[in-house]
């Protein structure tokens, strides 16, 4: 068994790997960029080494720096997580050359699957069909036209070295072929550095269903079950679930067998995912992801298997201890990706920043894989996945309701997140009834009225929620004309002086000091309107005496003197709007 594992990654996936290593008794090594010096994955690992730099290229993609950390820590295995070096054969070979185990598949399998034409050919050879198409690079628009005339329009032109859907062009008819081919090749070169493209029939309303596989180095390959990842936007998955809804078991069995064949055809071991498009009861091989995927927890909750633990055992040379018949799938799991993005108007613009508050959900059937805690900062430099929320329940409808419940418990301030979009998706009848496809979020779901969660960055509001003691106020309220006497427990902003509540903890020693060591400047604690001024220039005041009443957050707050003295200046009057920290009077 591997003795010490370095995680060449950051955020939630580094935390995820560290957790399993701890359960297995394997010491962990974190690496970090300058921006991640105090990141959660660094705090959780047994040791941590600086990579230097801020951008991914300078840090988590810096082979020399990572090799240095491997050497200094004495790690004998490296878990690459997803992204970064997870599908980089140069990196895998570089560490293997140093006698260090890459916790992932063989580089040859990564290479075969990295090229979409060669992966199509490998799947075909194994008897698994891709979408009807041509398994060779396009050289002329005539080939596109000829294929369209025989197979039918529309067609999809794709980048051979692409993946994830970028650069795909839909061709509706023969006269669009030449232009679509040109722009597809141009985009392929721009995104992936290779211009090769190929053509397939275009499926108009497919579901994205992928099959998890697990293979050891002793020739055992198992399929663990499918995930439906059809709720996507711009090729970013938003919601993933297992089992796929309305998915007949005979198709599941056939897809599992197909995924095993594709894996075996490329000599695969470790955890992997074979992606399919599913439409009108047929499935078609799309590509294979040769890494642990973001959405792997969905399969973990349904099968009860720890995929990271099995990755580590397989990389250590162990054999799978169970067979295909032993894999049981129970209940239903759903995952949502909580990203630091503002979904207002359906735009999903990046929203990096500090999580002033992260109240996490819990309770029955809830798992949260987060890369951050309250007080941590989401940098603009890296992937903005903050956390994955995964729920399990006995059936899909219970899981859907459980997810909505867990989302309602989750409170994040300081940044905007995709949570409102998830609520919109999960509460939509199309999703509830599984009528969605890969086109649904963008073509059908209307997110234009979405607003972001309140971004609560004001220090006053944060402090109020933190540790300001509460006092009871009796107020009257009218609800539909009926009068109620209401008791409110509100932040004690008035007692002991009118300074800003944010400073309460820090000035605890001076706050209650009688006699007047406090400031002579009377500042209002928050933005609001002066309701009444109770003193005038020349008045004698004592510490604690109310100077004015401020209406803020729909409540009246007393702003009090912090010292004894005489009012020398009055700078505001009833009706004035004031901002937090504004000085309304001076005591001498
Ligand atoms: C397709 C397709 C329709 N027909 N291929 C996009 C991601 C990449 N892995 C393949 N993709 C697609 N390939 C044919 N022949 C539709 C998509 C597609 C898609 C696939 C999976 C998940 C989301 C998607 C969103 C838009 C298009």
Coordinates of C-alpha atoms and ligand atoms in Angstrom, one line a residue:
X1 CA 0.0 0.0 0.0
X2 CA 1.2 3.5 -0.8
X3 CA 2.8 5.1 2.3
X4 CA 2.4 8.8 1.7
X5 CA 0.3 10.6 -0.9
X6 CA 0.8 14.0 -2.3
X7 CA -2.3 15.6 -3.7
X8 CA -1.4 17.7 -6.8
X9 CA -4.6 19.7 -6.6
X10 CA -6.5 22.2 -4.5
X11 CA -10.1 23.0 -3.3
X12 CA -12.8 20.4 -2.7
X13 CA -11.1 17.5 -4.6
X14 CA -7.9 17.9 -2.6
X15 CA -10.0 17.9 0.6
X16 CA -11.9 14.9 -0.7
X17 CA -8.8 12.8 -1.2
X18 CA -7.2 13.9 2.1
X19 CA -10.4 12.6 3.9
X20 CA -10.1 9.1 2.5
X21 CA -6.3 9.0 3.0
X22 CA -7.0 9.8 6.7
X23 CA -9.5 7.0 6.9
X24 CA -6.9 4.6 5.4
X25 CA -4.2 5.8 7.7
X26 CA -2.1 7.2 4.9
X27 CA -0.3 10.5 5.6
X28 CA -1.0 13.3 3.1
X29 CA 1.0 16.1 1.5
X30 CA -0.6 19.3 0.2
X31 CA 0.9 21.7 -2.2
X32 CA -0.2 25.3 -2.5
X33 CA 0.2 28.5 -4.5
X34 CA 0.8 31.8 -2.8
X35 CA -2.9 32.5 -2.7
X36 CA -3.7 29.2 -1.1
X37 CA -1.2 29.4 1.8
X38 CA -4.1 29.1 4.3
X39 CA -6.5 27.2 2.1
X40 CA -8.7 24.4 3.6
X41 CA -6.8 21.6 1.8
X42 CA -3.5 23.0 3.3
X43 CA -5.0 23.2 6.8
X44 CA -6.2 19.6 6.5
X45 CA -3.1 17.9 5.1
X46 CA -0.4 16.4 7.4
X47 CA 2.3 18.4 5.6
X48 CA 2.2 21.1 3.0
X49 CA 4.8 22.6 0.5
X50 CA 4.7 25.9 -1.3
X51 CA 4.8 25.9 -5.0
X52 CA 5.1 29.6 -5.4
X53 CA 3.2 31.7 -7.9
X54 CA -0.4 32.7 -8.1
X55 CA -1.8 31.5 -11.5
X56 CA -2.4 27.8 -12.1
X57 CA 0.5 27.8 -14.6
X58 CA 2.9 29.1 -12.0
X59 CA 1.7 26.7 -9.3
X60 CA -0.5 23.7 -9.7
X61 CA 0.8 23.2 -13.3
X62 CA 4.4 23.7 -12.4
X63 CA 5.9 20.3 -12.9
X64 CA 9.4 21.2 -11.4
X65 CA 7.8 22.7 -8.3
X66 CA 5.6 19.6 -7.8
X67 CA 8.5 17.2 -8.4
X68 CA 10.4 19.2 -5.7
X69 CA 7.6 18.8 -3.2
X70 CA 7.4 15.1 -4.0
X71 CA 11.1 14.7 -3.3
X72 CA 11.1 16.8 -0.1
X73 CA 8.1 15.1 1.3
X74 CA 9.1 11.5 0.4
X75 CA 5.6 10.9 -1.0
X76 CA 5.4 7.6 -3.0
X77 CA 2.1 8.3 -4.7
X78 CA 0.5 11.3 -6.3
X79 CA -3.2 11.9 -6.6
X80 CA -3.9 14.4 -9.4
X81 CA -7.6 15.0 -8.6
X82 CA -9.4 16.3 -11.7
X83 CA -8.3 19.1 -14.1
X84 CA -4.6 20.2 -13.7
X85 CA -2.4 17.2 -14.3
X86 CA -5.0 14.5 -14.1
X87 CA -4.9 13.7 -17.8
X88 CA -1.4 14.9 -18.5
X89 CA 0.8 12.0 -19.7
X90 CA 4.0 14.0 -19.5
X91 CA 3.4 14.5 -15.8
X92 CA 2.4 10.9 -15.2
X93 CA 5.5 9.7 -16.9
X94 CA 7.7 12.3 -15.2
X95 CA 6.7 11.1 -11.7
X96 CA 6.7 7.4 -12.7
X97 CA 10.3 7.9 -13.9
X98 CA 11.1 9.1 -10.3
X99 CA 9.7 5.8 -8.9
X100 CA 6.5 7.6 -7.7
X101 CA 3.1 6.1 -8.4
X102 CA 0.5 8.1 -10.4
X103 CA -2.9 7.4 -8.9
X104 CA -4.7 7.1 -12.2
X105 CA -4.8 5.2 -15.5
X106 CA -1.9 4.1 -17.7
X107 CA -0.7 7.0 -19.9
X108 CA -1.4 5.0 -23.1
X109 CA -5.1 4.9 -22.1
X110 CA -5.1 8.6 -21.5
X111 CA -3.6 9.1 -25.0
X112 CA -6.0 6.9 -26.8
X113 CA -9.0 8.6 -25.2
X114 CA -7.6 12.1 -25.5
X115 CA -8.0 11.9 -29.2
X116 CA -11.7 11.7 -30.0
X117 CA -11.1 10.0 -33.4
X118 CA -8.8 7.3 -32.0
X119 CA -11.2 6.8 -29.0
X120 CA -14.1 6.3 -31.5
X121 CA -12.0 3.8 -33.4
X122 CA -11.1 2.0 -30.1
X123 CA -14.8 1.8 -29.1
X124 CA -15.9 0.6 -32.5
X125 CA -13.2 -2.1 -32.4
X126 CA -14.6 -3.2 -29.1
X127 CA -18.1 -3.4 -30.6
X128 CA -19.4 -0.2 -29.1
X129 CA -20.9 2.3 -31.5
X130 CA -20.5 6.0 -31.4
X131 CA -23.0 8.4 -32.9
X132 CA -23.1 7.4 -36.6
X133 CA -20.3 9.3 -38.2
X134 CA -16.8 9.1 -39.9
X135 CA -13.9 7.9 -37.8
X136 CA -11.3 9.9 -39.7
X137 CA -10.2 13.5 -39.9
X138 CA -12.1 15.7 -42.4
X139 CA -10.1 16.9 -45.3
X140 CA -12.8 18.4 -47.6
X141 CA -16.4 19.8 -47.4
X142 CA -17.3 17.2 -50.0
X143 CA -16.9 14.5 -47.3
X144 CA -19.3 16.3 -45.0
X145 CA -21.9 16.7 -47.9
X146 CA -21.6 13.1 -48.9
X147 CA -22.0 11.9 -45.3
X148 CA -25.0 14.3 -44.8
X149 CA -26.7 13.0 -48.0
X150 CA -26.4 9.4 -46.9
X151 CA -26.9 9.7 -43.1
X152 CA -29.3 12.7 -43.1
X153 CA -29.0 16.2 -41.7
X154 CA -28.2 17.9 -39.4
X155 CA -24.6 16.9 -38.7
X156 CA -22.1 17.8 -35.9
X157 CA -18.5 18.8 -36.7
X158 CA -16.3 18.3 -33.7
X159 CA -12.6 18.8 -32.7
X160 CA -10.6 15.6 -32.6
X161 CA -8.6 16.8 -29.7
X162 CA -11.4 18.6 -28.0
X163 CA -13.8 17.4 -25.5
X164 CA -16.3 19.0 -23.2
X165 CA -18.2 20.2 -26.2
X166 CA -16.2 23.4 -27.1
X167 CA -15.9 24.1 -30.8
X168 CA -18.7 21.8 -31.9
X169 CA -20.5 23.1 -35.0
X170 CA -24.0 22.0 -36.1
X171 CA -24.5 21.8 -39.9
X172 CA -28.1 21.9 -41.0
X173 CA -27.6 21.4 -44.8
X174 CA -25.1 20.9 -47.6
X175 CA -24.6 24.6 -48.2
X176 CA -23.4 25.2 -44.7
X177 CA -20.8 22.5 -44.8
X178 CA -17.7 24.5 -46.0
X179 CA -18.2 27.4 -43.6
X180 CA -18.9 25.2 -40.6
X181 CA -15.8 23.1 -41.4
X182 CA -13.6 26.1 -41.6
X183 CA -14.8 27.6 -38.3
X184 CA -14.7 24.3 -36.5
X185 CA -11.1 23.8 -37.6
X186 CA -10.2 27.4 -36.6
X187 CA -11.8 27.0 -33.2
X188 CA -10.2 23.6 -32.7
X189 CA -6.8 25.1 -33.3
X190 CA -7.5 28.1 -31.0
X191 CA -8.9 26.0 -28.1
X192 CA -6.9 22.8 -28.3
X193 CA -3.9 23.6 -30.4
X194 CA -4.8 21.0 -33.0
X195 CA -7.0 21.6 -36.1
X196 CA -8.2 18.1 -36.8
X197 CA -12.0 17.7 -37.0
X198 CA -14.5 15.0 -37.7
X199 CA -18.2 14.6 -38.4
X200 CA -21.1 12.8 -36.8
X201 CA -24.9 12.9 -37.1
X202 CA -26.3 15.6 -34.8
X203 CA -28.7 14.4 -32.1
X204 CA -31.2 17.1 -31.3
X205 CA -32.5 16.2 -27.8
X206 CA -30.0 13.8 -26.2
X207 CA -29.4 13.1 -22.6
X208 CA -25.9 12.9 -21.3
X209 CA -25.5 9.6 -19.5
X210 CA -22.1 8.4 -18.3
X211 CA -21.1 5.1 -16.8
X212 CA -18.6 4.8 -13.9
X213 CA -16.0 2.1 -14.3
X214 CA -13.4 0.7 -11.9
X215 CA -10.6 -1.5 -13.1
X216 CA -7.6 -3.1 -11.4
X217 CA -4.2 -4.1 -12.8
X218 CA -5.2 -7.8 -12.5
X219 CA -7.6 -7.7 -15.5
X220 CA -10.9 -7.1 -13.5
X221 CA -13.1 -4.3 -14.9
X222 CA -16.5 -3.5 -13.3
X223 CA -19.2 -1.0 -14.1
X224 CA -20.7 0.7 -11.1
X225 CA -23.7 2.5 -12.5
X226 CA -24.7 5.5 -14.6
X227 CA -25.0 9.3 -13.9
X228 CA -27.4 11.5 -15.8
X229 CA -25.7 14.9 -16.3
X230 CA -28.1 16.4 -18.7
X231 CA -28.7 19.6 -16.7
X232 CA -25.8 21.6 -18.2
X233 CA -25.2 25.1 -19.3
X234 CA -22.5 25.9 -21.8
X235 CA -21.0 22.5 -21.2
X236 CA -20.8 23.2 -17.5
X237 CA -22.7 20.5 -15.5
X238 CA -25.1 21.9 -13.0
X239 CA -26.9 18.9 -11.6
X240 CA -25.9 15.2 -11.7
X241 CA -27.9 12.2 -10.5
X242 CA -28.0 8.5 -10.3
X243 CA -29.8 6.4 -11.4
X244 CA -30.8 8.2 -14.6
X245 CA -34.5 8.8 -14.4
X246 CA -36.7 6.8 -16.8
X247 CA -33.8 4.6 -17.8
X248 CA -34.7 0.9 -18.4
X249 CA -32.5 -1.6 -16.6
X250 CA -31.8 -3.5 -19.7
X251 CA -30.2 -0.4 -21.2
X252 CA -28.3 0.2 -18.0
X253 CA -26.9 -3.3 -18.2
X254 CA -26.0 -2.9 -21.9
X255 CA -24.4 0.5 -21.3
X256 CA -22.4 -1.0 -18.4
X257 CA -21.2 -3.9 -20.5
X258 CA -20.3 -1.4 -23.3
X259 CA -18.3 0.8 -20.9
X260 CA -16.4 -2.3 -19.7
X261 CA -15.5 -3.2 -23.3
X262 CA -14.3 0.3 -24.1
X263 CA -12.2 0.3 -20.9
X264 CA -10.7 -3.0 -21.7
X265 CA -10.0 -2.0 -25.3
X266 CA -7.6 0.7 -24.1
X267 CA -6.0 -1.3 -21.3
X268 CA -7.6 0.8 -18.6
X269 CA -7.1 0.6 -14.9
X270 CA -8.2 2.9 -12.0
X271 CA -11.5 4.8 -11.9
X272 CA -12.8 6.1 -15.3
X273 CA -16.0 7.3 -16.9
X274 CA -17.4 6.4 -20.3
X275 CA -19.7 9.1 -21.7
X276 CA -22.7 8.3 -23.9
X277 CA -25.5 10.3 -25.6
X278 CA -28.9 8.7 -25.1
X279 CA -31.8 9.5 -27.3
X280 CA -34.9 7.5 -28.4
X281 CA -33.9 4.5 -26.4
X282 CA -30.4 4.2 -28.1
X283 CA -27.1 5.1 -26.6
X284 CA -23.9 6.1 -28.4
X285 CA -20.3 6.3 -27.2
X286 CA -19.1 9.9 -26.9
X287 CA -15.8 9.9 -25.1
X288 CA -14.0 8.5 -22.1
X289 CA -12.8 10.6 -19.2
X290 CA -9.7 9.1 -17.8
X291 CA -9.8 10.6 -14.3
X292 CA -11.9 10.7 -11.2
X293 CA -14.8 13.1 -12.0
X294 CA -16.3 16.0 -10.1
X295 CA -19.6 14.1 -9.9
X296 CA -18.2 10.8 -8.5
X297 CA -19.9 11.2 -5.1
X298 CA -23.3 10.5 -6.7
X299 CA -22.1 7.0 -7.5
X300 CA -20.5 6.6 -4.1
X301 CA -23.8 7.3 -2.4
X302 CA -25.7 4.9 -4.5
X303 CA -23.2 2.0 -4.4
X304 CA -21.7 2.6 -0.9
X305 CA -18.2 2.4 -2.5
X306 CA -15.4 4.9 -1.8
X307 CA -13.9 5.5 -5.2
X308 CA -10.9 7.4 -4.0
X309 CA -10.0 4.5 -1.7
X310 CA -10.3 2.1 -4.6
X311 CA -8.1 4.3 -6.8
X312 CA -5.5 4.2 -4.1
X313 CA -5.7 0.4 -3.6
X314 CA -5.6 -0.2 -7.4
X315 CA -2.6 2.1 -7.7
X316 CA -1.0 0.1 -4.9
X317 CA -1.4 -3.1 -7.0
X318 CA -4.3 -4.5 -5.0
X319 CA -7.0 -6.6 -6.7
X320 CA -10.7 -5.7 -6.5
X321 CA -12.3 -7.8 -3.7
X322 CA -15.7 -7.9 -5.3
X323 CA -17.2 -8.8 -8.6
X324 CA -19.9 -7.4 -10.9
X325 CA -22.7 -9.3 -9.1
X326 CA -21.7 -7.8 -5.8
X327 CA -22.1 -4.2 -7.0
X328 CA -25.5 -3.1 -5.6
X329 CA -27.1 0.2 -6.3
X330 CA -29.5 1.6 -3.8
X331 CA -31.8 4.6 -3.7
X332 CA -31.2 7.9 -5.6
X333 CA -28.5 10.5 -5.3
X334 CA -28.4 14.0 -6.7
X335 CA -25.5 16.4 -6.7
X336 CA -25.4 20.2 -7.4
X337 CA -22.3 22.2 -8.0
X338 CA -22.2 25.4 -5.9
X339 CA -20.0 27.8 -7.9
X340 CA -19.0 31.3 -7.1
X341 CA -21.0 32.7 -9.9
X342 CA -23.8 35.3 -10.0
X343 CA -26.7 33.7 -11.9
X344 CA -28.6 36.9 -12.1
X345 CA -30.6 37.1 -15.3
X346 CA -29.2 33.6 -16.2
X347 CA -25.7 35.2 -16.9
X348 CA -23.5 33.2 -14.4
X349 CA -20.8 35.8 -14.1
X350 CA -17.8 35.0 -11.9
X351 CA -18.2 36.1 -8.3
X352 CA -14.9 35.6 -6.5
X353 CA -14.4 37.0 -3.0
X354 CA -14.4 36.1 0.7
X355 CA -17.1 33.9 2.2
X356 CA -18.1 36.1 5.0
X357 CA -20.4 33.4 6.1
X358 CA -20.8 29.7 5.0
X359 CA -23.6 28.0 6.9
X360 CA -23.5 24.4 5.7
X361 CA -26.5 22.1 5.4
X362 CA -26.7 18.8 7.2
X363 CA -29.3 16.3 8.5
X364 CA -30.4 13.0 7.0
X365 CA -28.9 12.0 3.7
X366 CA -26.8 15.1 3.1
X367 CA -23.1 15.2 2.1
X368 CA -21.2 18.4 1.5
X369 CA -17.8 18.3 -0.2
X370 CA -16.5 21.8 0.2
X371 CA -13.2 23.4 -0.6
X372 CA -13.8 26.4 1.7
X373 CA -15.1 27.4 5.1
X374 CA -16.4 30.7 6.4
X375 CA -13.7 33.3 6.1
X376 CA -11.9 31.6 3.1
X377 CA -11.5 33.4 -0.2
X378 CA -12.4 32.1 -3.6
X379 CA -9.8 33.4 -6.0
X380 CA -10.4 34.6 -9.5
X381 CA -7.4 32.5 -10.5
X382 CA -8.9 29.1 -10.1
X383 CA -12.0 27.0 -10.8
X384 CA -14.8 28.7 -8.9
X385 CA -16.4 25.5 -7.5
X386 CA -17.0 26.3 -3.8
X387 CA -18.7 23.0 -2.8
X388 CA -20.6 20.1 -4.1
X389 CA -23.9 19.3 -2.3
X390 CA -24.9 15.7 -2.6
X391 CA -28.0 14.1 -1.2
X392 CA -29.2 10.6 -1.0
X393 CA -32.8 9.3 -0.5
X394 CA -34.7 6.1 -1.2
X395 CA -36.3 7.5 -4.5
X396 CA -35.8 10.3 -6.9
X397 CA -38.7 12.5 -5.7
X398 CA -37.5 12.2 -2.1
X399 CA -34.0 13.1 -3.1
X400 CA -35.2 16.1 -5.1
X401 CA -37.1 17.4 -2.1
X402 CA -34.2 16.7 0.2
X403 CA -31.9 18.7 -2.1
X404 CA -34.3 21.6 -2.0
X405 CA -34.4 21.4 1.8
X406 CA -30.6 21.2 2.0
X407 CA -30.2 24.1 -0.4
X408 CA -32.6 26.1 1.7
X409 CA -30.3 25.5 4.8
X410 CA -27.2 26.6 3.0
X411 CA -26.3 30.2 3.6
X412 CA -23.4 31.8 1.8
X413 CA -22.6 35.5 2.1
X414 CA -19.8 37.6 0.6
X415 CA -20.0 36.0 -2.9
X416 CA -22.9 35.1 -5.2
X417 CA -23.4 31.4 -5.9
X418 CA -25.3 29.2 -8.3
X419 CA -27.7 28.1 -5.6
X420 CA -30.7 30.1 -6.9
X421 CA -30.2 28.4 -10.3
X422 CA -30.2 25.0 -8.6
X423 CA -33.4 25.9 -6.8
X424 CA -35.0 26.9 -10.2
X425 CA -33.9 23.7 -11.8
X426 CA -34.9 21.3 -9.0
X427 CA -38.3 22.9 -8.5
X428 CA -39.2 23.0 -12.2
X429 CA -41.8 20.5 -13.3
X430 CA -39.7 19.4 -16.3
X431 CA -36.9 18.4 -14.0
X432 CA -39.2 16.8 -11.4
X433 CA -40.8 14.8 -14.2
X434 CA -37.4 14.1 -15.9
X435 CA -38.5 15.7 -19.2
X436 CA -35.1 17.6 -19.5
X437 CA -32.2 16.9 -21.9
X438 CA -28.8 18.5 -22.5
X439 CA -30.6 21.3 -24.3
X440 CA -33.1 22.0 -21.6
X441 CA -31.3 24.5 -19.3
X442 CA -30.3 26.7 -22.2
X443 CA -33.3 26.4 -24.5
X444 CA -36.3 25.9 -22.2
X445 CA -35.5 26.9 -18.6
X446 CA -36.1 30.6 -18.1
X447 CA -33.5 32.0 -15.7
X448 CA -33.9 35.6 -16.8
X449 CA -35.8 36.6 -13.6
X450 CA -33.2 35.0 -11.3
X451 CA -31.5 37.2 -8.8
X452 CA -28.4 36.3 -6.8
X453 CA -28.4 35.5 -3.1
X454 CA -28.0 38.6 -1.1
X455 CA -24.3 39.6 -1.1
X456 CA -23.8 40.7 2.4
X457 CA -20.4 42.3 2.6
X458 CA -21.1 45.2 5.0
X459 CA -19.0 44.8 8.2
X460 CA -22.0 45.9 10.3
X461 CA -24.3 43.2 9.0
X462 CA -21.6 40.6 9.5
X463 CA -20.8 41.7 13.0
X464 CA -24.5 41.8 13.9
X465 CA -24.8 38.1 12.8
X466 CA -21.6 37.3 14.6
X467 CA -21.6 38.1 18.2
X468 CA -23.7 41.2 19.1
X469 CA -25.8 40.3 22.2
X470 CA -29.6 40.5 21.7
X471 CA -32.0 42.6 23.7
X472 CA -35.8 42.4 23.8
X473 CA -37.8 45.2 22.3
X474 CA -41.6 45.5 22.5
X475 CA -43.1 46.9 19.4
X476 CA -46.5 46.9 17.8
X477 CA -47.1 45.7 14.3
X478 CA -50.2 45.7 12.1
X479 CA -50.8 42.7 9.9
X480 CA -53.7 43.2 7.4
X481 CA -55.0 45.9 9.7
X482 CA -54.9 43.8 12.8
X483 CA -52.7 45.0 15.6
X484 CA -50.2 42.7 17.3
X485 CA -48.0 43.3 20.2
X486 CA -44.7 41.9 19.1
X487 CA -41.6 41.1 21.1
X488 CA -38.4 41.4 19.1
X489 CA -35.0 40.2 20.1
X490 CA -32.7 42.5 18.3
X491 CA -29.0 43.3 18.3
X492 CA -28.1 45.4 21.3
X493 CA -26.7 48.3 19.4
X494 CA -27.6 51.1 21.9
X495 CA -26.4 49.9 25.2
X496 CA -23.0 51.1 26.5
X497 CA -22.3 53.6 23.8
X498 CA -23.2 54.4 20.3
X499 CA -20.2 53.2 18.4
X500 CA -20.2 50.7 15.7
X501 CA -21.2 47.2 16.7
X502 CA -18.5 45.8 14.6
X503 CA -16.0 47.0 17.2
X504 CA -17.9 45.4 20.1
X505 CA -15.6 42.5 20.6
X506 CA -12.5 44.5 20.3
X507 CA -13.5 47.3 22.6
X508 CA -15.1 45.1 25.2
X509 CA -12.8 46.4 27.8
X510 CA -13.7 50.0 27.2
X511 CA -17.3 49.6 26.3
X512 CA -18.6 49.3 29.8
X513 CA -16.1 51.7 31.3
X514 CA -18.2 54.2 33.3
X515 CA -17.1 57.8 33.6
X516 CA -16.1 58.5 30.1
X517 CA -12.9 57.2 28.6
X518 CA -14.8 56.7 25.3
X519 CA -14.6 58.8 22.3
X520 CA -16.1 62.3 22.2
X521 CA -17.2 61.7 18.7
X522 CA -20.6 60.2 18.5
X523 CA -20.9 58.0 15.4
X524 CA -23.9 56.2 14.1
X525 CA -23.4 52.4 14.0
X526 CA -25.1 51.8 10.7
X527 CA -26.8 53.5 7.7
X528 CA -30.2 55.0 8.6
X529 CA -32.3 58.1 9.2
X530 CA -32.2 60.3 12.3
X531 CA -35.6 60.1 13.9
X532 CA -35.0 62.5 16.8
X533 CA -32.1 64.5 18.2
X534 CA -32.3 64.5 22.0
X535 CA -29.5 67.0 22.9
X536 CA -28.4 70.5 21.8
X537 CA -25.1 72.3 21.8
X538 CA -24.1 73.2 25.4
X539 CA -26.1 70.3 27.0
X540 CA -24.4 68.3 29.7
X541 CA -24.4 64.6 29.0
X542 CA -23.4 61.4 30.8
X543 CA -22.0 58.2 29.5
X544 CA -24.8 56.0 28.2
X545 CA -27.2 59.0 27.7
X546 CA -29.0 58.8 24.4
X547 CA -27.9 61.5 21.9
X548 CA -30.3 60.6 19.1
X549 CA -32.6 58.0 17.8
X550 CA -31.7 56.3 14.5
X551 CA -34.1 54.3 12.3
X552 CA -32.2 51.6 10.6
X553 CA -33.2 48.1 9.4
X554 CA -36.8 49.0 10.3
X555 CA -35.9 49.5 13.9
X556 CA -35.2 52.5 16.2
X557 CA -31.8 52.4 17.7
X558 CA -30.5 54.6 20.4
X559 CA -27.1 56.2 19.7
X560 CA -25.6 56.9 23.1
X561 CA -22.7 59.0 24.5
X562 CA -19.6 57.1 25.2
X563 CA -18.3 59.6 27.7
X564 CA -19.4 62.4 30.1
X565 CA -19.1 66.0 28.9
X566 CA -20.7 68.9 27.2
X567 CA -22.1 68.8 23.7
X568 CA -19.8 71.0 21.6
X569 CA -21.2 70.2 18.2
X570 CA -24.3 68.8 16.6
X571 CA -23.8 67.8 13.0
X572 CA -27.2 66.2 12.1
X573 CA -30.9 66.7 12.7
X574 CA -34.1 64.7 12.6
X575 CA -34.8 63.6 9.0
X576 CA -31.2 63.4 8.0
X577 CA -29.9 60.3 6.3
X578 CA -26.6 59.1 7.7
X579 CA -24.1 56.4 6.8
X580 CA -22.3 53.9 9.1
X581 CA -19.6 55.7 11.0
X582 CA -20.9 59.2 10.4
X583 CA -20.3 61.5 13.3
X584 CA -23.5 63.2 14.4
X585 CA -22.3 65.0 17.6
X586 CA -19.1 65.9 19.4
X587 CA -18.7 65.8 23.2
X588 CA -16.0 67.7 25.0
Ligands
LIG1 C1 -23.1 15.8 -29.6 C2 -24.4 16.3 -29.5 C3 -25.3 16.0 -30.5 N1 -24.9 15.2 -31.5 N2 -22.8 15.0 -30.7 C4 -21.1 18.3 -26.2 C5 -20.1 17.9 -25.2 C6 -19.3 16.9 -25.9 N3 -18.7 15.9 -25.0 C7 -20.2 16.3 -26.9 N4 -21.3 17.2 -27.0 C8 -22.4 16.9 -27.8 N5 -22.1 16.1 -28.8 C9 -23.7 14.7 -31.5 N6 -23.4 13.9 -32.6 C10 -24.7 17.2 -28.5 C11 -23.6 17.5 -27.6 C12 -24.0 18.3 -26.5 C13 -23.9 17.9 -25.2 C14 -23.5 16.7 -24.9 C15 -23.4 16.3 -23.5 C16 -23.8 17.2 -22.6 C17 -24.2 18.4 -22.9 C18 -24.3 18.8 -24.2 C19 -24.8 20.1 -24.5 C20 -24.8 20.5 -25.8 C21 -24.4 19.6 -26.8

